[in-house]
Amino acid sequence: MSRVYVALDLETTGLSPERDAIIEIGAVRFKGDQVLDTWCSLVNPGRSLPYRIQHLTGITQAQLNSAPSLSEIRAPLVRLVGDAPVVGHNIPFDLGFLRRHGLLTANPAVDTFELASILVPYAARYSLGTLAEHLGINFPTRHRALDDARATMNLFLALLDRAANLDLKTIQEINRLAAHTDWPLKTVFRDIERDRSRTFYTGSIGQQLWAKGGLEDGGISLLLNQGDKVEPLRPLSRPEPVDANALVAMLETGGLLARAFPGYEYRPQQVEMLRAVVQAFNHGAHLLVEAGTGTGKSIAYLLPAVHYAAANNRRVVISTNTINLQDQLFAKDLPDLKKILPLDFRVALLKGRSNYLCRRRLEAMRHRTDLNVDEVRVLAKVLAWLPTTTSGDVAELNLMQQEQSVWARLAGDPETCQPETCAHADHCFFYRAHDRAAAAHVVVVNHALLLSDLALDGRALPEYQHLIVDEAHHLEARATEQMGFDVDQAQLAGLFNALSHPQRLDQPGGFLAEIAGAVRRHKVPEPARREVEKMIDALCDAVDRAQRQLHNLFNVLSRCLDELIERRGQPSTYDLQVRLTPGLRAQPAWSNVEIAWTDFSLPLDEVYGGLDRLYKRLSDIDTTVLANLDAWLVELAGYRRRVGELIVHLNAILCEPAADSIYWVSVDARDETISLHAAPLHVGPVLESKLFSQKECVVLTSATLRAGDGFDFVKERLGLWDVREHAVGSPFDYTRSTLLYLPTDIPEPGEAYYQKTLERALIELCTATRGRTLVLFTSHSQLQTTYKAISRPLGEAGIAVLGQGLDGSRSQLLETFKTDGGSVLLGTRSFWEGIDVVGEALSCLVIARLPFDVPNDPIFAARSEHFDEPFSQFAIPQAILRFRQGFGRLIRSQTDRGVVTVLDRRVMTKSYGRLFLEALPPCTMRRGVIGDLPAAAAQWLANSRQPSAVSGQ
């Protein structure tokens, strides 16, 4: 490597260049593996240093008070860096701080985070420390600027070495795609190509084969052809029942599982659930089974499922809501069982088409000449990953949020996929996954794919009659999403832009321009060519008019919302949601929206009609005359379908609503983006008619299915009435492990001093428990207010406060919370479930408010109207289920011990409060003044260190 680089790292008081300040800068100037110079300095930020940053870096306030200001160290920093490219891990973050002060504004930037996401596609995480460990880089001291800069230099060099494993053809293709863009990594890949070209013919076997013409597309063809095709299952006509006693014997003390897995514990509740699942399979019945935390429910349903499927050559589909559980089943639980069971059974993981790369669409994007930076970045990731993947699953890639829309144009699409005419059908990732699923006894899917299969009349999944739905308390919400519709102005504009847009030198670009260019280049007969070009010109005009009317429609919508809501008086931190009720549609302001929709729908109809006519005309052209015609037709059909769907959905939302649907408009508080939404009023009838009544056996399970003594609420929501019911308690001894403290003197939410009392209580409680606390909120605004109030006093006590949406991603917050051992984590809705922190790191759980839905949420409000007593029949059961989920975050093992406190006095003062308490497992409950809470919590946790505290569990 002949180029000189400077590795750079900053430590700061926070994450915002506008609000936070630099406290340390470190830089390493290097060429190859030779360090030319190093420089580091603390920086006085002119403000107090948050304890969380002191704790993370080890930098003290006293050190900063005597440090130079940023203006005093400008000269040595600029002198060291010069005009060299700046290398950093997430370098936009560092440069955002520096360039705000006019520093390093012209230096090229190289982001090792982005480079690693291309060259190390299978990494579990992409933090600097994790990548250093993954690549064997010594990195003993972290979160100090110079040490981090050194690690970044070594990471950059390791990534360049990693690039040596890429085929030269892949590197050249990446550089070809990036040639006309300002992609920051373009220079790096040019250098890689130059260095690789020198050693190409002495490289790997794969490179030598390519040079001889032995490999196509970097080896992907050979890779995809590996392995024999497995025949689909052939079910027995008369199924054999599963022997429940034989399976129970495996779970007994000294049984098969105990012998295979050290630390395995016999749990009567697991046996009870297993017997219920076996009966459902043997008798062809539907089953609702609630299994408390610690039951081991996955083994309780996997053993019957595997044995029934293997004995009868029948398929069992298992559906989960979260990726974590899906991965646990497919990558751990099922392989573990496969090792120890004397059965020959096959397992497959199947996802929706949008998760799999479509090679036809990849080729189409590679041939475009108007790529933007996001498209080049995603193509680089895909091309570097393609020779090594056997699944084509996007989960193996690290894509940023803004890159998801690019992936959507590379992924499989059920409406445009025609395997009989696709040149890549034999190597299709989705169909290979589907073939594996068709030959598998157990197929693991997620709720989204399960519900897509209903919408596609069984075309998404292989035929099955036995289904297990884990995390079933999410099924209604996922069905609502799957059957709903959402779109915003940017998405609509993106669709039109993909069809047609102005390009360099005022030349048209987009899909339609590509077809026109192909028709001109090939020997299409003159009359047909002129006719196609005329159609495309008319289509481009219609797209242009639609773009203009789209802008007008959303401007009118914005003015209408202003007039109806009067929300512009002061900025709001809340997203606005306006339900489109008959009363609102009757307002004079809404008539302007309907007029604007009519104006927009006219060119939109023209776009649809033009796409339809173009499709039919191109279908008449001989494929030998126009190369790649089949691919054009498939894409054209996809655009036609999407425009047709838009016409139907937008007309329903804006003009002609259906009685069985919910419609609303939302406005994002951050950028005022307006979105349009539709959702079904009821999902139960669809689930009953298309799922439950069509399957022989459906088992639905979760830790929280009962909103009281029975399952009536979830049965009504899902339309599931002909079903067996079973509830299995948790094996955990909550009376010994859990103190439930209910303050009697805290104000109720909404009353004076409630927020101040809550903040004071949290400071005193978390000080007494030495952090180790998860606080669950129902709104992000209350979380932010609380975060600001408690961070400094807890920091002075040596306790870091972590806030959702404030201190990093969800996974980063959880990792920090687990490993730090003395932090306070503040979370909202997504933290009420799916968190599994075993041990003392989570010793105290605070529920700030009872988790009722927001009354004006459009879906909640519309569904509430269909109950005689909406609050008691709908709002309370929903809140109880979420309350139980939140409570379940605390005790995750037999040895866990902790404190739960509910800082919402309504649980005692309101008549419905007892329903929440009765829904919890029997704990040690104590009521008292809030001033006694810290001492009570500290004493309870101190007792956990006594051996007798967990004896007998």
PDB file of C-alpha atoms in Angstrom, residues 646-811:
ATOM      1  CA  LEU A 646     -51.576   1.923  -5.096  1.00  0.00           C
ATOM      2  CA  ILE A 647     -54.667   3.017  -6.994  1.00  0.00           C
ATOM      3  CA  VAL A 648     -56.886   0.632  -5.024  1.00  0.00           C
ATOM      4  CA  HIS A 649     -55.431   1.389  -1.573  1.00  0.00           C
ATOM      5  CA  LEU A 650     -55.113   5.147  -1.974  1.00  0.00           C
ATOM      6  CA  ASN A 651     -58.652   5.418  -3.293  1.00  0.00           C
ATOM      7  CA  ALA A 652     -59.920   3.531  -0.239  1.00  0.00           C
ATOM      8  CA  ILE A 653     -57.886   5.648   2.204  1.00  0.00           C
ATOM      9  CA  LEU A 654     -58.657   9.032   0.670  1.00  0.00           C
ATOM     10  CA  CYS A 655     -62.035   8.689  -0.979  1.00  0.00           C
ATOM     11  CA  GLU A 656     -64.004   5.417  -0.709  1.00  0.00           C
ATOM     12  CA  PRO A 657     -63.313   3.667   2.631  1.00  0.00           C
ATOM     13  CA  ALA A 658     -64.453   0.107   3.296  1.00  0.00           C
ATOM     14  CA  ALA A 659     -66.539  -0.585   6.401  1.00  0.00           C
ATOM     15  CA  ASP A 660     -64.258  -3.393   7.621  1.00  0.00           C
ATOM     16  CA  SER A 661     -61.021  -1.359   7.522  1.00  0.00           C
ATOM     17  CA  ILE A 662     -59.302   1.325   9.605  1.00  0.00           C
ATOM     18  CA  TYR A 663     -57.688   4.334   7.926  1.00  0.00           C
ATOM     19  CA  TRP A 664     -55.404   7.041   9.282  1.00  0.00           C
ATOM     20  CA  VAL A 665     -52.742   9.610   8.430  1.00  0.00           C
ATOM     21  CA  SER A 666     -49.566   9.956  10.471  1.00  0.00           C
ATOM     22  CA  VAL A 667     -46.978  12.737  10.673  1.00  0.00           C
ATOM     23  CA  ASP A 668     -43.431  11.987  11.857  1.00  0.00           C
ATOM     24  CA  ALA A 669     -42.427  14.500  14.551  1.00  0.00           C
ATOM     25  CA  ARG A 670     -38.787  14.540  13.411  1.00  0.00           C
ATOM     26  CA  ASP A 671     -39.159  15.499   9.749  1.00  0.00           C
ATOM     27  CA  GLU A 672     -42.936  15.932   9.357  1.00  0.00           C
ATOM     28  CA  THR A 673     -43.121  13.078   6.840  1.00  0.00           C
ATOM     29  CA  ILE A 674     -46.774  12.284   6.107  1.00  0.00           C
ATOM     30  CA  SER A 675     -47.771   8.629   5.755  1.00  0.00           C
ATOM     31  CA  LEU A 676     -51.061   6.994   4.775  1.00  0.00           C
ATOM     32  CA  HIS A 677     -52.222   3.792   6.468  1.00  0.00           C
ATOM     33  CA  ALA A 678     -54.914   1.132   6.278  1.00  0.00           C
ATOM     34  CA  ALA A 679     -55.485  -1.902   8.511  1.00  0.00           C
ATOM     35  CA  PRO A 680     -58.220  -4.534   8.926  1.00  0.00           C
ATOM     36  CA  LEU A 681     -60.774  -3.904  11.650  1.00  0.00           C
ATOM     37  CA  HIS A 682     -60.825  -7.617  12.587  1.00  0.00           C
ATOM     38  CA  VAL A 683     -58.250 -10.302  11.750  1.00  0.00           C
ATOM     39  CA  GLY A 684     -60.028 -13.140  13.574  1.00  0.00           C
ATOM     40  CA  PRO A 685     -62.438 -14.082  10.763  1.00  0.00           C
ATOM     41  CA  VAL A 686     -59.588 -14.298   8.243  1.00  0.00           C
ATOM     42  CA  LEU A 687     -57.427 -16.400  10.577  1.00  0.00           C
ATOM     43  CA  GLU A 688     -60.347 -18.701  11.312  1.00  0.00           C
ATOM     44  CA  SER A 689     -61.362 -19.221   7.682  1.00  0.00           C
ATOM     45  CA  LYS A 690     -57.899 -19.394   6.092  1.00  0.00           C
ATOM     46  CA  LEU A 691     -55.813 -20.951   8.867  1.00  0.00           C
ATOM     47  CA  PHE A 692     -57.516 -22.638  11.789  1.00  0.00           C
ATOM     48  CA  SER A 693     -60.358 -24.284   9.849  1.00  0.00           C
ATOM     49  CA  GLN A 694     -57.922 -25.488   7.170  1.00  0.00           C
ATOM     50  CA  LYS A 695     -55.404 -27.232   9.436  1.00  0.00           C
ATOM     51  CA  GLU A 696     -55.629 -30.514  11.279  1.00  0.00           C
ATOM     52  CA  CYS A 697     -53.728 -29.345  14.361  1.00  0.00           C
ATOM     53  CA  VAL A 698     -52.609 -25.882  15.461  1.00  0.00           C
ATOM     54  CA  VAL A 699     -50.783 -25.373  18.773  1.00  0.00           C
ATOM     55  CA  LEU A 700     -50.493 -21.766  19.944  1.00  0.00           C
ATOM     56  CA  THR A 701     -48.191 -21.090  22.874  1.00  0.00           C
ATOM     57  CA  SER A 702     -46.690 -18.190  24.797  1.00  0.00           C
ATOM     58  CA  ALA A 703     -45.833 -17.178  28.337  1.00  0.00           C
ATOM     59  CA  THR A 704     -48.736 -14.693  28.214  1.00  0.00           C
ATOM     60  CA  LEU A 705     -52.002 -15.762  26.601  1.00  0.00           C
ATOM     61  CA  ARG A 706     -54.427 -15.269  29.495  1.00  0.00           C
ATOM     62  CA  ALA A 707     -55.622 -11.795  30.417  1.00  0.00           C
ATOM     63  CA  GLY A 708     -57.232 -13.125  33.593  1.00  0.00           C
ATOM     64  CA  ASP A 709     -58.388 -16.591  34.558  1.00  0.00           C
ATOM     65  CA  GLY A 710     -59.060 -17.816  31.038  1.00  0.00           C
ATOM     66  CA  PHE A 711     -58.247 -17.584  27.351  1.00  0.00           C
ATOM     67  CA  ASP A 712     -61.460 -15.885  26.200  1.00  0.00           C
ATOM     68  CA  PHE A 713     -59.789 -12.612  25.248  1.00  0.00           C
ATOM     69  CA  VAL A 714     -57.155 -14.145  22.947  1.00  0.00           C
ATOM     70  CA  LYS A 715     -59.730 -16.555  21.494  1.00  0.00           C
ATOM     71  CA  GLU A 716     -62.000 -13.657  20.559  1.00  0.00           C
ATOM     72  CA  ARG A 717     -59.130 -11.645  19.053  1.00  0.00           C
ATOM     73  CA  LEU A 718     -57.911 -14.572  16.923  1.00  0.00           C
ATOM     74  CA  GLY A 719     -61.302 -16.030  16.000  1.00  0.00           C
ATOM     75  CA  LEU A 720     -60.283 -19.318  17.587  1.00  0.00           C
ATOM     76  CA  TRP A 721     -63.172 -20.980  19.447  1.00  0.00           C
ATOM     77  CA  ASP A 722     -62.939 -24.714  18.741  1.00  0.00           C
ATOM     78  CA  VAL A 723     -59.775 -25.174  20.768  1.00  0.00           C
ATOM     79  CA  ARG A 724     -58.436 -26.979  23.808  1.00  0.00           C
ATOM     80  CA  GLU A 725     -56.977 -24.838  26.605  1.00  0.00           C
ATOM     81  CA  HIS A 726     -54.136 -25.535  28.955  1.00  0.00           C
ATOM     82  CA  ALA A 727     -52.176 -23.314  31.336  1.00  0.00           C
ATOM     83  CA  VAL A 728     -48.834 -24.413  32.803  1.00  0.00           C
ATOM     84  CA  GLY A 729     -47.290 -22.440  35.637  1.00  0.00           C
ATOM     85  CA  SER A 730     -43.654 -21.442  35.922  1.00  0.00           C
ATOM     86  CA  PRO A 731     -41.211 -23.710  37.785  1.00  0.00           C
ATOM     87  CA  PHE A 732     -39.701 -20.630  39.445  1.00  0.00           C
ATOM     88  CA  ASP A 733     -40.474 -20.022  43.130  1.00  0.00           C
ATOM     89  CA  TYR A 734     -41.552 -16.371  42.898  1.00  0.00           C
ATOM     90  CA  THR A 735     -42.454 -16.206  46.581  1.00  0.00           C
ATOM     91  CA  ARG A 736     -38.808 -16.773  47.470  1.00  0.00           C
ATOM     92  CA  SER A 737     -37.253 -14.978  44.500  1.00  0.00           C
ATOM     93  CA  THR A 738     -39.368 -11.862  43.960  1.00  0.00           C
ATOM     94  CA  LEU A 739     -40.374  -8.936  46.149  1.00  0.00           C
ATOM     95  CA  LEU A 740     -43.274  -6.958  44.675  1.00  0.00           C
ATOM     96  CA  TYR A 741     -43.277  -3.550  46.366  1.00  0.00           C
ATOM     97  CA  LEU A 742     -46.302  -1.278  45.875  1.00  0.00           C
ATOM     98  CA  PRO A 743     -45.828   2.336  47.056  1.00  0.00           C
ATOM     99  CA  THR A 744     -49.005   3.620  48.705  1.00  0.00           C
ATOM    100  CA  ASP A 745     -48.261   7.351  48.698  1.00  0.00           C
ATOM    101  CA  ILE A 746     -47.061   8.108  45.160  1.00  0.00           C
ATOM    102  CA  PRO A 747     -49.375  10.421  43.146  1.00  0.00           C
ATOM    103  CA  GLU A 748     -51.289   8.817  40.325  1.00  0.00           C
ATOM    104  CA  PRO A 749     -50.088   9.495  36.748  1.00  0.00           C
ATOM    105  CA  GLY A 750     -51.383  12.877  35.642  1.00  0.00           C
ATOM    106  CA  GLU A 751     -51.579  14.249  39.178  1.00  0.00           C
ATOM    107  CA  ALA A 752     -49.326  17.015  40.469  1.00  0.00           C
ATOM    108  CA  TYR A 753     -45.778  15.965  41.418  1.00  0.00           C
ATOM    109  CA  TYR A 754     -46.154  12.465  39.930  1.00  0.00           C
ATOM    110  CA  GLN A 755     -43.149  12.874  37.599  1.00  0.00           C
ATOM    111  CA  LYS A 756     -40.991  14.551  40.279  1.00  0.00           C
ATOM    112  CA  THR A 757     -41.873  11.828  42.777  1.00  0.00           C
ATOM    113  CA  LEU A 758     -41.042   9.120  40.244  1.00  0.00           C
ATOM    114  CA  GLU A 759     -37.662  10.711  39.486  1.00  0.00           C
ATOM    115  CA  ARG A 760     -36.750  11.049  43.157  1.00  0.00           C
ATOM    116  CA  ALA A 761     -37.849   7.468  43.828  1.00  0.00           C
ATOM    117  CA  LEU A 762     -35.695   6.158  40.960  1.00  0.00           C
ATOM    118  CA  ILE A 763     -32.620   8.040  42.155  1.00  0.00           C
ATOM    119  CA  GLU A 764     -32.955   6.700  45.681  1.00  0.00           C
ATOM    120  CA  LEU A 765     -33.921   3.173  44.600  1.00  0.00           C
ATOM    121  CA  CYS A 766     -31.145   2.802  42.012  1.00  0.00           C
ATOM    122  CA  THR A 767     -28.578   4.181  44.434  1.00  0.00           C
ATOM    123  CA  ALA A 768     -29.657   1.581  47.001  1.00  0.00           C
ATOM    124  CA  THR A 769     -29.560  -1.278  44.476  1.00  0.00           C
ATOM    125  CA  ARG A 770     -26.258  -0.061  42.960  1.00  0.00           C
ATOM    126  CA  GLY A 771     -27.897   0.226  39.559  1.00  0.00           C
ATOM    127  CA  ARG A 772     -28.837  -3.205  38.140  1.00  0.00           C
ATOM    128  CA  THR A 773     -32.278  -1.807  37.296  1.00  0.00           C
ATOM    129  CA  LEU A 774     -34.539  -1.906  34.238  1.00  0.00           C
ATOM    130  CA  VAL A 775     -37.184   0.837  34.138  1.00  0.00           C
ATOM    131  CA  LEU A 776     -40.092   0.295  31.736  1.00  0.00           C
ATOM    132  CA  PHE A 777     -42.014   3.285  30.393  1.00  0.00           C
ATOM    133  CA  THR A 778     -45.078   3.552  28.187  1.00  0.00           C
ATOM    134  CA  SER A 779     -43.946   6.709  26.362  1.00  0.00           C
ATOM    135  CA  HIS A 780     -40.610   7.885  25.064  1.00  0.00           C
ATOM    136  CA  SER A 781     -41.262  11.464  26.173  1.00  0.00           C
ATOM    137  CA  GLN A 782     -41.504  10.386  29.823  1.00  0.00           C
ATOM    138  CA  LEU A 783     -38.368   8.284  29.352  1.00  0.00           C
ATOM    139  CA  GLN A 784     -36.454  11.312  28.018  1.00  0.00           C
ATOM    140  CA  THR A 785     -37.678  13.568  30.832  1.00  0.00           C
ATOM    141  CA  THR A 786     -36.680  10.982  33.420  1.00  0.00           C
ATOM    142  CA  TYR A 787     -33.317  10.345  31.753  1.00  0.00           C
ATOM    143  CA  LYS A 788     -32.408  14.042  31.993  1.00  0.00           C
ATOM    144  CA  ALA A 789     -33.460  14.220  35.627  1.00  0.00           C
ATOM    145  CA  ILE A 790     -31.711  11.127  37.008  1.00  0.00           C
ATOM    146  CA  SER A 791     -28.533  10.796  34.909  1.00  0.00           C
ATOM    147  CA  ARG A 792     -26.427  13.344  36.768  1.00  0.00           C
ATOM    148  CA  PRO A 793     -27.303  12.430  40.385  1.00  0.00           C
ATOM    149  CA  LEU A 794     -26.916   8.713  39.643  1.00  0.00           C
ATOM    150  CA  GLY A 795     -23.683   9.443  37.783  1.00  0.00           C
ATOM    151  CA  GLU A 796     -22.317  11.175  40.860  1.00  0.00           C
ATOM    152  CA  ALA A 797     -23.126   7.972  42.739  1.00  0.00           C
ATOM    153  CA  GLY A 798     -21.120   5.954  40.202  1.00  0.00           C
ATOM    154  CA  ILE A 799     -24.140   4.550  38.317  1.00  0.00           C
ATOM    155  CA  ALA A 800     -24.473   4.951  34.535  1.00  0.00           C
ATOM    156  CA  VAL A 801     -27.915   5.563  33.019  1.00  0.00           C
ATOM    157  CA  LEU A 802     -28.652   4.119  29.556  1.00  0.00           C
ATOM    158  CA  GLY A 803     -31.642   5.408  27.584  1.00  0.00           C
ATOM    159  CA  GLN A 804     -33.405   3.760  24.655  1.00  0.00           C
ATOM    160  CA  GLY A 805     -33.008   5.961  21.600  1.00  0.00           C
ATOM    161  CA  LEU A 806     -30.391   8.072  23.386  1.00  0.00           C
ATOM    162  CA  ASP A 807     -27.302   5.930  23.927  1.00  0.00           C
ATOM    163  CA  GLY A 808     -27.102   3.548  20.980  1.00  0.00           C
ATOM    164  CA  SER A 809     -29.029   0.680  19.437  1.00  0.00           C
ATOM    165  CA  ARG A 810     -31.168  -1.768  21.375  1.00  0.00           C
ATOM    166  CA  SER A 811     -28.535  -4.515  21.092  1.00  0.00           C
TER     167      SER A 811
END
